[in-house]
Amino acid sequence: KDTRSPRPPPPPVVPPALRAEFDKLLTNLDQAHKRKSLLEAHSQWSSLQSQGLLQHVPSHEFASLNVLLSTFTPTLLSSNMAPDPARERVRVKALQDVQDLAVILAAQAGITTHLVQLMELSLREGRVEEILETWKKFEGLIPPQPSGSDGEVQNHMEVTARRQLSRPVLQAYAAQQDYRSAITAILRRRCYLPSKIPDITKSPANPADLFLQVVGAVIKIIRNGATRDVLEGFTRGNNPKFAAYFYETLLTVGQSSDNPWVLIAKDRPTNLDEMDWSTRPLFHMGEPAFSMFVAEFSRCNRVDLAQRVADDMAQLGFTVPDLIMNILLDGYAKTRDFAAAGRIYAQLSEGGKTPDLFAHTTLINALFQQGAVDDAMELFRKAEKLFGGEGKDSLHVTTYNAVVHGLLINGQAAEAEAMVDFMLKSPSGPKPDTITYNTLLRHYARKSDAANFVRILQNLASSGLEPDVYTYTTIVDTLLQSNRPDAVMRMLDVMEKAKIPANTATYTAIIDCLIRRKGEKNVRAALQLVNKMEADGIPANEVTFTSLLAGVSRDDDLPAM
């Protein structure tokens, strides 16, 4: 199979009425190229352009133009010219002529080297408007090309030229912080983005890189619908500033009158021509998209940004769903803005509506956090009536755990344990889970109450529930903080008294807890447990040794052991 690039098609036939003029211009153009006369070449090329004859010029003339520009461009790009006013005027005129010819060469022949260099010079000298004006000239000179059914440019030369020019163009828009125009410039012909768009998961080196990150992500989403992946990339590391730019950009583009790409609406219209990319929305910004932004901002503890999204929804005519209101309620509770949490709960109750169990549980937790124990218990009793009992949505154990935790942090351990007893004895309600017991364990560990700590461990073991990583973490923290040399043996004694089985899984979980805490003391304790396993005939498995070796290799502060 012949894999060579096909030869370019011959230029179209010149209309008979223009043939004589065209031949004359080509003859003059040949002479200008041979004499390396920039002024004459500019005059002849301009005449060809003004008479609509550029598409008839044979390819060898563009090759000669490329050689001519290669003679002048390096000199004009040099900053070593003497600061003489007369010389500067000549330089400015020559620079404009070279730029005009470079536009022709890029649009008609796909050779962009000179135009990119000139655009970058304009960037360095702060002439941003000049770059954007040059881009408009380039677009105006591109010959008409067939496109695919989805609007993708089929001409490889045009795609390559646009891709190479789009980076300085985007940098020019970055200087103006004009996101909408940048996105429109790229999407107008659906060409590819610049090849060097910065990684969206890395901090930008400068404002221009940040701009390119956002524009690149928005276009990726508009084209591919990969919204969640891109958004999670922005918010990775709990840094929501990229996501905020991203959100504002989508909102700005969606509200623009000349935008066919982002649709802000509750429902996507069903009467659109899906094959016509110029009129159909490529990204539908409806309730799911808004909800996703609210969730991500809240996850980053930026409930202020999440609230702004909800406010924008209301202003745009959306009904803010209970899901988003619950996310806001949870966000305000976690950031200890209890007044705002109460306001959201009140909004959920407007019009005689009943907030769901999640909202009740979240507000119960918030009330306990601010010490309003009576109010929290009153709301819990209300939730019992609303969601408990036969034929109703059953109260979830999470709500009871919130009450147990709230009572403990307010110094009411007896009442917390009474709540656990009630759960155990209730014929229809939820039973305590591992989280319930872990909450009690953590409380008694902080109080250094060894007797109650062991008692709760025994209750956990006798309940038939499996201890989890948090359980073992609590045991490790409690006994190692004493700095006793026999801490490991005491740990095993406590587990034996609590009737927690000493098997491979148990030992491995504790070893992993120790290793993750790093430090020589914890590593030695983990090794002591391995020796204990061997002495008691308890086989260590691959998980045990993998955890041990991986942890030791990650701890750079360990001395030679």
Coordinates of C-alpha atoms in Angstrom, one line a residue:
K1 CA 0.0 0.0 0.0
D2 CA 1.3 3.4 -0.9
T3 CA 1.5 5.4 2.3
R4 CA 3.0 8.6 0.8
S5 CA 1.1 11.8 1.1
P6 CA -1.0 12.5 -2.0
R7 CA 0.1 15.4 -4.1
P8 CA -1.9 18.6 -3.6
P9 CA -4.6 19.1 -6.2
P10 CA -3.8 21.5 -9.0
P11 CA -5.2 25.0 -8.5
P12 CA -8.5 25.8 -10.0
V13 CA -8.6 27.2 -13.5
V14 CA -8.4 31.0 -13.6
P15 CA -11.4 32.7 -15.2
P16 CA -10.7 33.8 -18.8
A17 CA -11.4 37.4 -18.0
L18 CA -8.7 37.5 -15.4
R19 CA -6.1 35.3 -17.1
A20 CA -4.0 38.1 -18.6
E21 CA -3.9 40.0 -15.3
F22 CA -3.1 36.8 -13.4
D23 CA -0.2 35.9 -15.7
K24 CA 1.2 39.5 -15.4
L25 CA 1.0 39.3 -11.5
L26 CA 2.8 35.9 -11.5
T27 CA 5.6 37.2 -13.7
N28 CA 6.1 40.2 -11.4
L29 CA 5.9 38.0 -8.4
D30 CA 8.6 35.7 -9.8
Q31 CA 10.9 38.7 -10.3
A32 CA 10.2 40.0 -6.8
H33 CA 11.0 36.7 -5.2
K34 CA 14.3 36.4 -7.2
R35 CA 15.4 39.9 -6.3
K36 CA 14.2 39.2 -2.7
S37 CA 12.3 42.5 -2.7
L38 CA 9.9 42.5 0.2
L39 CA 8.1 45.6 -1.0
E40 CA 7.5 44.3 -4.5
A41 CA 6.4 40.9 -3.3
H42 CA 4.0 42.4 -0.8
S43 CA 2.5 44.5 -3.6
Q44 CA 2.0 41.6 -6.0
W45 CA 0.6 39.2 -3.3
S46 CA -1.8 42.0 -2.1
S47 CA -3.0 42.4 -5.7
L48 CA -3.6 38.7 -6.0
Q49 CA -5.6 38.8 -2.7
S50 CA -7.7 41.8 -3.6
Q51 CA -8.7 40.2 -6.9
G52 CA -9.6 36.9 -5.4
L53 CA -6.8 35.0 -7.2
L54 CA -4.9 33.5 -4.3
Q55 CA -6.5 30.1 -4.8
H56 CA -5.1 29.9 -8.3
V57 CA -1.5 30.5 -7.4
P58 CA 0.7 27.4 -8.0
S59 CA 2.4 25.7 -5.0
H60 CA 5.9 26.7 -6.1
E61 CA 5.1 30.4 -5.6
F62 CA 4.2 29.7 -2.0
A63 CA 7.5 27.8 -1.6
S64 CA 9.3 30.9 -2.9
L65 CA 7.4 33.1 -0.5
N66 CA 8.5 30.9 2.4
V67 CA 12.1 31.4 1.3
L68 CA 11.6 35.1 1.1
L69 CA 10.1 35.3 4.6
S70 CA 12.9 33.2 5.9
T71 CA 15.3 35.9 4.8
F72 CA 13.5 38.8 6.6
T73 CA 11.7 37.2 9.6
P74 CA 14.9 36.5 11.7
T75 CA 16.1 40.0 11.3
L76 CA 12.8 41.6 12.3
L77 CA 12.5 39.3 15.3
S78 CA 16.0 40.4 16.5
S79 CA 16.1 43.0 19.3
N80 CA 19.6 44.1 18.4
M81 CA 18.6 46.9 16.0
A82 CA 19.8 50.3 16.9
P83 CA 17.1 52.5 18.6
D84 CA 17.0 55.0 15.7
P85 CA 13.6 56.5 14.9
A86 CA 14.1 56.2 11.1
R87 CA 15.2 52.6 11.4
E88 CA 12.3 51.9 13.6
R89 CA 9.8 53.2 11.1
V90 CA 11.3 51.0 8.4
R91 CA 11.2 48.1 10.8
V92 CA 7.6 48.6 11.6
K93 CA 6.6 48.9 7.9
A94 CA 8.7 45.8 7.0
L95 CA 7.2 43.9 10.0
Q96 CA 3.6 44.7 8.8
D97 CA 4.5 43.6 5.3
V98 CA 6.0 40.3 6.5
Q99 CA 3.0 39.7 8.7
D100 CA 0.6 40.2 5.8
L101 CA 2.5 37.7 3.7
A102 CA 2.8 35.3 6.6
V103 CA -1.0 35.3 6.9
I104 CA -1.3 34.4 3.3
L105 CA 1.3 31.7 3.5
A106 CA -0.4 30.1 6.6
A107 CA -4.0 30.3 5.2
Q108 CA -3.3 29.2 1.7
A109 CA -0.3 26.8 2.1
G110 CA -0.5 25.8 5.8
I111 CA 3.0 27.0 6.5
T112 CA 2.7 28.7 9.9
T113 CA 6.3 29.0 11.2
H114 CA 6.7 32.7 10.4
L115 CA 3.2 33.7 11.6
V116 CA 3.6 31.9 14.9
Q117 CA 7.0 33.7 15.5
L118 CA 5.4 37.0 14.7
M119 CA 2.5 36.4 17.0
E120 CA 4.8 35.4 19.8
L121 CA 6.8 38.7 19.2
S122 CA 3.5 40.6 19.5
L123 CA 2.8 38.8 22.8
R124 CA 6.2 39.7 24.2
E125 CA 5.7 43.3 23.2
G126 CA 2.2 43.5 24.6
R127 CA 0.4 44.0 21.3
V128 CA -2.5 41.6 22.0
E129 CA -5.0 43.2 19.8
E130 CA -2.6 42.8 16.8
I131 CA -2.6 39.0 17.4
L132 CA -6.4 38.8 17.4
E133 CA -6.6 41.0 14.3
T134 CA -4.1 38.7 12.5
W135 CA -6.2 35.7 13.5
K136 CA -9.2 37.3 11.9
K137 CA -7.3 37.9 8.7
F138 CA -6.1 34.3 8.7
E139 CA -9.7 33.0 9.1
G140 CA -10.8 35.3 6.3
L141 CA -8.2 33.9 3.9
I142 CA -8.8 30.2 4.5
P143 CA -10.2 28.7 1.3
P144 CA -13.6 27.0 1.6
Q145 CA -13.2 23.3 2.5
P146 CA -15.6 20.4 2.8
S147 CA -16.5 19.4 6.4
G148 CA -17.8 16.1 7.7
S149 CA -21.4 15.5 8.8
D150 CA -20.4 16.3 12.4
G151 CA -18.7 19.6 11.5
E152 CA -15.1 18.4 11.8
V153 CA -12.7 20.0 9.4
Q154 CA -11.7 17.4 6.8
N155 CA -8.7 19.4 5.3
H156 CA -5.6 18.3 7.1
M157 CA -3.7 21.4 6.2
E158 CA -6.2 23.7 7.8
V159 CA -6.5 21.5 10.9
T160 CA -2.7 21.6 11.3
A161 CA -2.5 25.4 10.7
R162 CA -5.2 26.1 13.2
R163 CA -3.7 23.9 15.8
Q164 CA -0.3 25.6 15.5
L165 CA -1.8 29.1 15.6
S166 CA -4.3 28.5 18.3
R167 CA -1.8 28.6 21.2
P168 CA -0.6 32.3 20.7
V169 CA -4.2 33.2 20.0
L170 CA -5.4 31.7 23.2
Q171 CA -2.5 33.4 25.0
A172 CA -3.8 36.7 23.6
Y173 CA -7.3 36.0 24.9
A174 CA -5.7 35.0 28.2
A175 CA -4.2 38.4 28.5
Q176 CA -7.7 39.8 28.2
Q177 CA -9.2 37.0 30.4
D178 CA -11.8 36.6 27.6
Y179 CA -12.8 33.0 28.0
R180 CA -15.9 33.1 25.7
S181 CA -14.0 34.4 22.7
A182 CA -11.2 31.8 23.3
I183 CA -13.6 28.9 23.3
T184 CA -15.5 30.3 20.3
A185 CA -12.2 30.7 18.4
I186 CA -11.4 27.0 18.9
L187 CA -14.9 25.6 18.4
R188 CA -15.9 27.7 15.4
R189 CA -14.4 25.1 13.0
R190 CA -14.1 22.3 15.6
C191 CA -10.3 22.1 15.0
Y192 CA -7.9 20.6 17.5
L193 CA -6.6 22.3 20.5
P194 CA -2.9 23.3 20.7
S195 CA -0.7 20.3 21.4
K196 CA 0.8 21.9 24.5
I197 CA -2.2 22.5 26.7
P198 CA -1.1 22.4 30.4
D199 CA -2.1 19.4 32.5
I200 CA -5.3 20.4 34.4
T201 CA -4.2 18.5 37.5
K202 CA -1.0 20.6 38.0
S203 CA -0.7 24.1 39.3
P204 CA -0.2 26.6 36.5
A205 CA 3.1 28.4 36.2
N206 CA 1.4 31.6 35.2
P207 CA -2.0 33.2 34.5
A208 CA -1.8 32.3 30.8
D209 CA -1.3 28.6 31.7
L210 CA -4.2 28.7 34.0
F211 CA -6.3 30.2 31.3
L212 CA -5.3 27.5 28.8
Q213 CA -6.1 24.8 31.4
V214 CA -9.6 26.1 31.9
V215 CA -10.2 26.6 28.1
G216 CA -8.8 23.2 27.4
A217 CA -11.0 21.5 30.0
V218 CA -14.2 23.4 28.9
I219 CA -13.6 22.4 25.2
K220 CA -12.9 18.8 26.2
I221 CA -16.2 18.7 28.1
I222 CA -18.2 20.4 25.4
R223 CA -16.9 17.9 22.9
N224 CA -16.7 14.7 24.9
G225 CA -19.1 15.2 27.8
A226 CA -16.3 14.2 30.2
T227 CA -17.5 16.6 32.8
R228 CA -17.0 14.6 36.0
D229 CA -13.5 13.4 35.1
V230 CA -12.3 16.9 34.3
L231 CA -14.0 18.4 37.3
E232 CA -12.5 15.9 39.7
G233 CA -9.1 16.7 38.1
F234 CA -9.7 20.3 38.9
T235 CA -10.7 19.7 42.6
R236 CA -8.0 17.0 43.3
G237 CA -6.0 18.2 46.3
N238 CA -9.0 20.2 47.6
N239 CA -8.1 23.2 45.4
P240 CA -11.3 24.4 43.9
K241 CA -10.0 27.5 42.1
F242 CA -9.7 25.7 38.7
A243 CA -13.3 24.4 39.1
A244 CA -14.5 27.9 39.9
Y245 CA -13.0 29.2 36.7
F246 CA -14.4 26.2 34.9
Y247 CA -17.9 26.8 36.2
E248 CA -17.8 30.6 35.5
T249 CA -16.7 29.9 32.0
L250 CA -19.5 27.4 31.2
L251 CA -21.9 29.9 32.7
T252 CA -20.6 32.8 30.7
V253 CA -20.6 30.8 27.5
G254 CA -24.0 29.4 28.1
Q255 CA -25.5 32.8 28.7
S256 CA -23.9 34.3 25.6
S257 CA -26.3 35.1 22.8
D258 CA -23.9 33.9 20.0
N259 CA -23.2 30.6 21.7
P260 CA -24.4 27.4 20.1
W261 CA -22.4 25.0 22.3
V262 CA -23.5 25.2 25.9
L263 CA -27.2 25.0 26.7
I264 CA -28.3 26.1 30.2
A265 CA -31.8 24.6 30.5
K266 CA -33.8 22.2 32.6
D267 CA -34.4 19.9 29.6
R268 CA -32.5 19.3 26.4
P269 CA -34.7 20.2 23.4
T270 CA -35.9 17.2 21.4
N271 CA -36.3 19.0 18.0
L272 CA -32.7 19.7 17.4
D273 CA -30.8 18.5 14.3
E274 CA -28.2 16.4 16.1
M275 CA -26.1 16.3 12.9
D276 CA -25.7 20.1 12.7
W277 CA -23.0 21.0 15.2
S278 CA -23.4 24.7 14.6
T279 CA -26.9 24.8 16.1
R280 CA -27.0 21.9 18.5
P281 CA -25.7 22.3 22.1
L282 CA -22.6 20.1 22.6
F283 CA -23.0 20.4 26.4
H284 CA -26.2 20.4 28.3
M285 CA -25.9 22.3 31.6
G286 CA -28.9 21.1 33.4
E287 CA -29.7 20.0 37.0
P288 CA -27.2 17.1 37.1
A289 CA -24.3 19.4 36.0
F290 CA -25.2 22.0 38.7
S291 CA -25.5 19.3 41.3
M292 CA -22.1 18.0 40.4
F293 CA -20.5 21.4 40.9
V294 CA -22.3 21.9 44.3
A295 CA -21.0 18.5 45.5
E296 CA -17.4 19.1 44.4
F297 CA -17.3 22.6 45.9
S298 CA -18.7 21.2 49.2
R299 CA -16.2 18.4 49.2
C300 CA -13.5 21.0 49.1
N301 CA -15.0 22.8 52.1
R302 CA -16.0 25.7 49.8
V303 CA -19.6 25.8 50.7
D304 CA -19.6 29.5 49.7
L305 CA -19.0 28.4 46.1
A306 CA -21.6 25.7 46.4
Q307 CA -24.1 28.2 47.6
R308 CA -23.3 30.5 44.7
V309 CA -24.1 27.6 42.3
A310 CA -27.4 27.1 44.0
D311 CA -28.2 30.8 43.8
D312 CA -27.3 30.8 40.1
M313 CA -29.7 27.9 39.5
A314 CA -32.6 29.9 41.2
Q315 CA -31.8 33.0 39.1
L316 CA -31.7 31.0 35.9
G317 CA -35.2 29.6 36.6
F318 CA -34.3 26.2 38.0
T319 CA -36.0 24.7 41.0
V320 CA -33.1 23.9 43.4
P321 CA -33.6 20.2 44.3
D322 CA -33.5 18.8 47.8
L323 CA -30.4 17.0 46.9
I324 CA -28.5 20.2 46.5
M325 CA -30.1 21.7 49.6
N326 CA -28.9 18.7 51.6
I327 CA -25.4 19.1 50.3
L328 CA -25.4 22.7 51.4
L329 CA -26.8 21.8 54.8
D330 CA -24.1 19.2 55.3
G331 CA -21.4 21.7 54.1
Y332 CA -22.5 24.4 56.5
A333 CA -22.6 21.9 59.3
K334 CA -19.1 20.7 58.6
T335 CA -17.7 24.2 58.4
R336 CA -19.6 25.0 61.7
D337 CA -21.8 27.7 60.1
F338 CA -24.7 26.7 62.2
A339 CA -26.9 29.7 61.4
A340 CA -26.6 28.9 57.7
A341 CA -27.4 25.3 58.4
G342 CA -30.5 26.3 60.2
R343 CA -31.5 28.6 57.3
I344 CA -31.2 25.7 54.8
Y345 CA -33.3 23.4 57.0
A346 CA -35.9 26.1 57.2
Q347 CA -36.0 26.5 53.4
L348 CA -36.4 22.7 53.1
S349 CA -39.4 23.0 55.4
E350 CA -41.1 25.8 53.4
G351 CA -44.5 25.2 51.9
G352 CA -45.4 22.5 54.4
K353 CA -42.7 20.1 53.1
T354 CA -40.9 17.7 55.3
P355 CA -37.1 17.6 55.1
D356 CA -35.8 14.0 54.5
L357 CA -34.0 11.9 57.1
F358 CA -30.6 13.0 55.8
A359 CA -31.5 16.6 56.5
H360 CA -32.7 15.8 60.0
T361 CA -29.6 13.8 60.8
T362 CA -27.3 16.6 59.5
L363 CA -29.0 19.2 61.6
I364 CA -29.1 17.0 64.7
N365 CA -25.3 16.7 64.4
A366 CA -24.9 20.4 63.9
L367 CA -27.0 21.2 67.0
F368 CA -24.9 18.8 69.1
Q369 CA -21.8 20.5 67.7
Q370 CA -22.9 23.9 69.0
G371 CA -23.9 22.4 72.4
A372 CA -27.7 22.7 71.9
V373 CA -28.4 19.3 73.3
D374 CA -32.0 19.8 74.1
D375 CA -32.8 21.2 70.6
A376 CA -30.9 18.2 69.1
M377 CA -32.9 15.7 71.1
E378 CA -36.1 17.4 70.3
L379 CA -35.3 17.2 66.6
F380 CA -34.4 13.5 67.0
R381 CA -37.7 12.8 68.7
K382 CA -39.4 14.6 65.8
A383 CA -37.5 12.4 63.3
E384 CA -38.6 9.3 65.3
K385 CA -42.2 10.2 64.7
L386 CA -41.7 11.1 61.1
F387 CA -39.5 8.2 59.9
G388 CA -39.9 5.4 62.5
G389 CA -42.6 3.0 63.1
E390 CA -44.6 0.6 61.0
G391 CA -45.2 1.5 57.4
K392 CA -42.8 4.4 57.4
D393 CA -39.2 4.9 56.3
S394 CA -37.2 3.3 59.0
L395 CA -34.8 5.5 61.0
H396 CA -31.3 4.6 59.9
V397 CA -28.6 3.7 62.3
T398 CA -26.7 6.8 61.1
T399 CA -29.2 9.0 62.9
Y400 CA -28.8 7.1 66.1
N401 CA -25.0 7.2 65.8
A402 CA -25.2 11.0 65.4
V403 CA -27.1 11.2 68.7
V404 CA -24.7 8.9 70.4
H405 CA -21.7 10.9 69.2
G406 CA -23.5 14.2 70.1
L407 CA -24.2 13.1 73.6
L408 CA -20.7 12.0 74.2
I409 CA -19.1 15.2 73.0
N410 CA -21.4 17.1 75.3
G411 CA -20.3 15.0 78.4
Q412 CA -23.4 12.8 78.6
A413 CA -21.9 9.3 78.3
A414 CA -24.6 7.7 80.4
E415 CA -27.3 9.0 78.1
A416 CA -25.3 7.9 75.1
E417 CA -25.0 4.3 76.4
A418 CA -28.7 4.4 77.3
M419 CA -29.4 5.2 73.6
V420 CA -27.3 2.2 72.6
D421 CA -29.2 0.0 75.1
F422 CA -32.5 1.2 73.6
M423 CA -31.2 0.3 70.1
L424 CA -30.3 -3.2 71.3
K425 CA -33.7 -3.8 72.9
S426 CA -35.8 -2.2 70.2
P427 CA -37.8 -4.9 68.4
S428 CA -38.0 -2.9 65.1
G429 CA -35.4 -0.2 65.1
P430 CA -31.9 -0.4 63.8
K431 CA -29.2 -2.2 65.9
P432 CA -25.9 -0.7 66.8
D433 CA -23.2 -1.2 64.2
T434 CA -19.4 -1.1 64.3
I435 CA -19.5 2.7 64.0
T436 CA -21.6 2.9 67.2
Y437 CA -19.1 0.9 69.2
N438 CA -16.2 2.7 67.7
T439 CA -17.7 6.0 68.8
L440 CA -17.9 4.8 72.3
L441 CA -14.4 3.3 72.2
R442 CA -12.9 6.6 71.0
H443 CA -14.6 8.5 73.8
Y444 CA -13.4 6.2 76.5
A445 CA -9.9 6.1 75.0
R446 CA -9.7 9.9 75.2
K447 CA -10.8 9.7 78.8
S448 CA -8.2 7.0 79.5
D449 CA -11.0 4.9 81.0
A450 CA -9.5 1.5 80.5
A451 CA -12.4 -0.4 82.3
N452 CA -15.1 1.0 80.0
F453 CA -12.9 0.7 77.0
V454 CA -12.5 -3.1 77.5
R455 CA -16.2 -3.4 78.3
I456 CA -17.2 -1.8 75.0
L457 CA -14.7 -4.0 73.2
Q458 CA -16.3 -7.1 74.8
N459 CA -19.8 -5.8 73.8
L460 CA -18.5 -5.4 70.2
A461 CA -17.1 -8.9 70.1
S462 CA -20.2 -10.5 71.6
S463 CA -22.5 -8.6 69.2
G464 CA -21.2 -10.7 66.3
L465 CA -20.0 -7.5 64.5
E466 CA -16.5 -7.5 63.0
P467 CA -14.0 -4.9 64.2
D468 CA -12.9 -2.6 61.4
V469 CA -9.7 -0.6 60.7
Y470 CA -11.0 2.2 62.9
T471 CA -11.5 -0.2 65.8
Y472 CA -7.9 -1.4 65.6
T473 CA -6.7 2.2 65.1
T474 CA -8.3 3.1 68.4
I475 CA -6.8 0.2 70.2
V476 CA -3.3 1.0 68.8
D477 CA -3.6 4.7 69.7
T478 CA -4.9 4.0 73.2
L479 CA -2.1 1.5 74.2
L480 CA 0.8 3.0 72.4
Q481 CA 0.3 6.5 73.7
S482 CA 1.3 5.2 77.2
N483 CA 4.9 4.6 75.9
R484 CA 5.0 1.5 78.0
P485 CA 7.6 -1.1 76.8
D486 CA 4.9 -3.9 77.1
A487 CA 2.3 -2.0 75.0
V488 CA 2.1 -4.7 72.4
M489 CA 1.5 -7.4 75.0
R490 CA -1.1 -5.3 76.8
M491 CA -2.8 -4.7 73.4
L492 CA -3.1 -8.5 73.0
D493 CA -4.3 -8.9 76.6
V494 CA -7.1 -6.3 75.9
M495 CA -8.1 -8.1 72.8
E496 CA -8.1 -11.5 74.5
K497 CA -10.3 -10.1 77.3
A498 CA -12.6 -8.7 74.8
K499 CA -12.7 -12.1 73.0
I500 CA -11.5 -10.6 69.7
P501 CA -10.0 -13.6 67.9
A502 CA -6.2 -13.5 67.5
N503 CA -5.9 -14.7 63.9
T504 CA -4.0 -13.7 60.8
A505 CA -6.5 -11.1 59.7
T506 CA -6.5 -9.5 63.2
Y507 CA -2.8 -9.3 63.5
T508 CA -2.4 -8.0 59.9
A509 CA -4.9 -5.2 60.5
I510 CA -3.0 -4.1 63.6
I511 CA 0.4 -4.3 61.9
D512 CA -1.0 -2.2 59.1
C513 CA -2.3 0.4 61.6
L514 CA 1.2 0.6 63.2
I515 CA 3.1 0.8 60.0
R516 CA 0.9 3.6 58.6
R517 CA 1.8 5.7 61.7
K518 CA 5.4 5.5 60.8
G519 CA 8.2 6.0 63.3
E520 CA 10.7 3.6 64.9
K521 CA 8.5 2.9 67.9
N522 CA 5.5 1.8 65.7
V523 CA 7.7 -0.3 63.3
R524 CA 9.3 -2.1 66.3
A525 CA 5.9 -2.8 67.7
A526 CA 4.8 -4.2 64.3
L527 CA 7.9 -6.5 64.1
Q528 CA 7.2 -7.6 67.7
L529 CA 3.7 -8.7 66.6
V530 CA 5.2 -10.6 63.7
N531 CA 7.4 -12.5 66.1
K532 CA 4.4 -13.1 68.4
M533 CA 2.5 -14.6 65.4
E534 CA 5.4 -16.9 64.6
A535 CA 5.7 -18.0 68.3
D536 CA 2.0 -18.7 68.6
G537 CA 1.9 -20.6 65.3
I538 CA -0.3 -18.0 63.5
P539 CA 0.8 -17.9 59.9
A540 CA 1.6 -14.6 58.3
N541 CA 0.4 -14.2 54.7
E542 CA 1.3 -12.1 51.7
V543 CA -0.8 -9.2 52.9
T544 CA 1.0 -9.2 56.3
F545 CA 4.5 -9.0 54.7
T546 CA 3.4 -6.6 51.9
S547 CA 2.0 -4.2 54.5
L548 CA 5.2 -4.4 56.6
L549 CA 7.6 -4.0 53.7
A550 CA 5.7 -1.3 51.9
G551 CA 5.4 0.7 55.1
V552 CA 9.1 0.4 56.0
S553 CA 10.1 1.4 52.5
R554 CA 7.9 4.6 52.6
D555 CA 9.3 5.7 56.0
D556 CA 12.4 7.8 55.1
D557 CA 13.1 8.7 58.8
L558 CA 13.7 5.2 60.0
P559 CA 17.2 4.5 61.4
A560 CA 19.1 1.4 60.5
M561 CA 17.4 -1.5 62.4

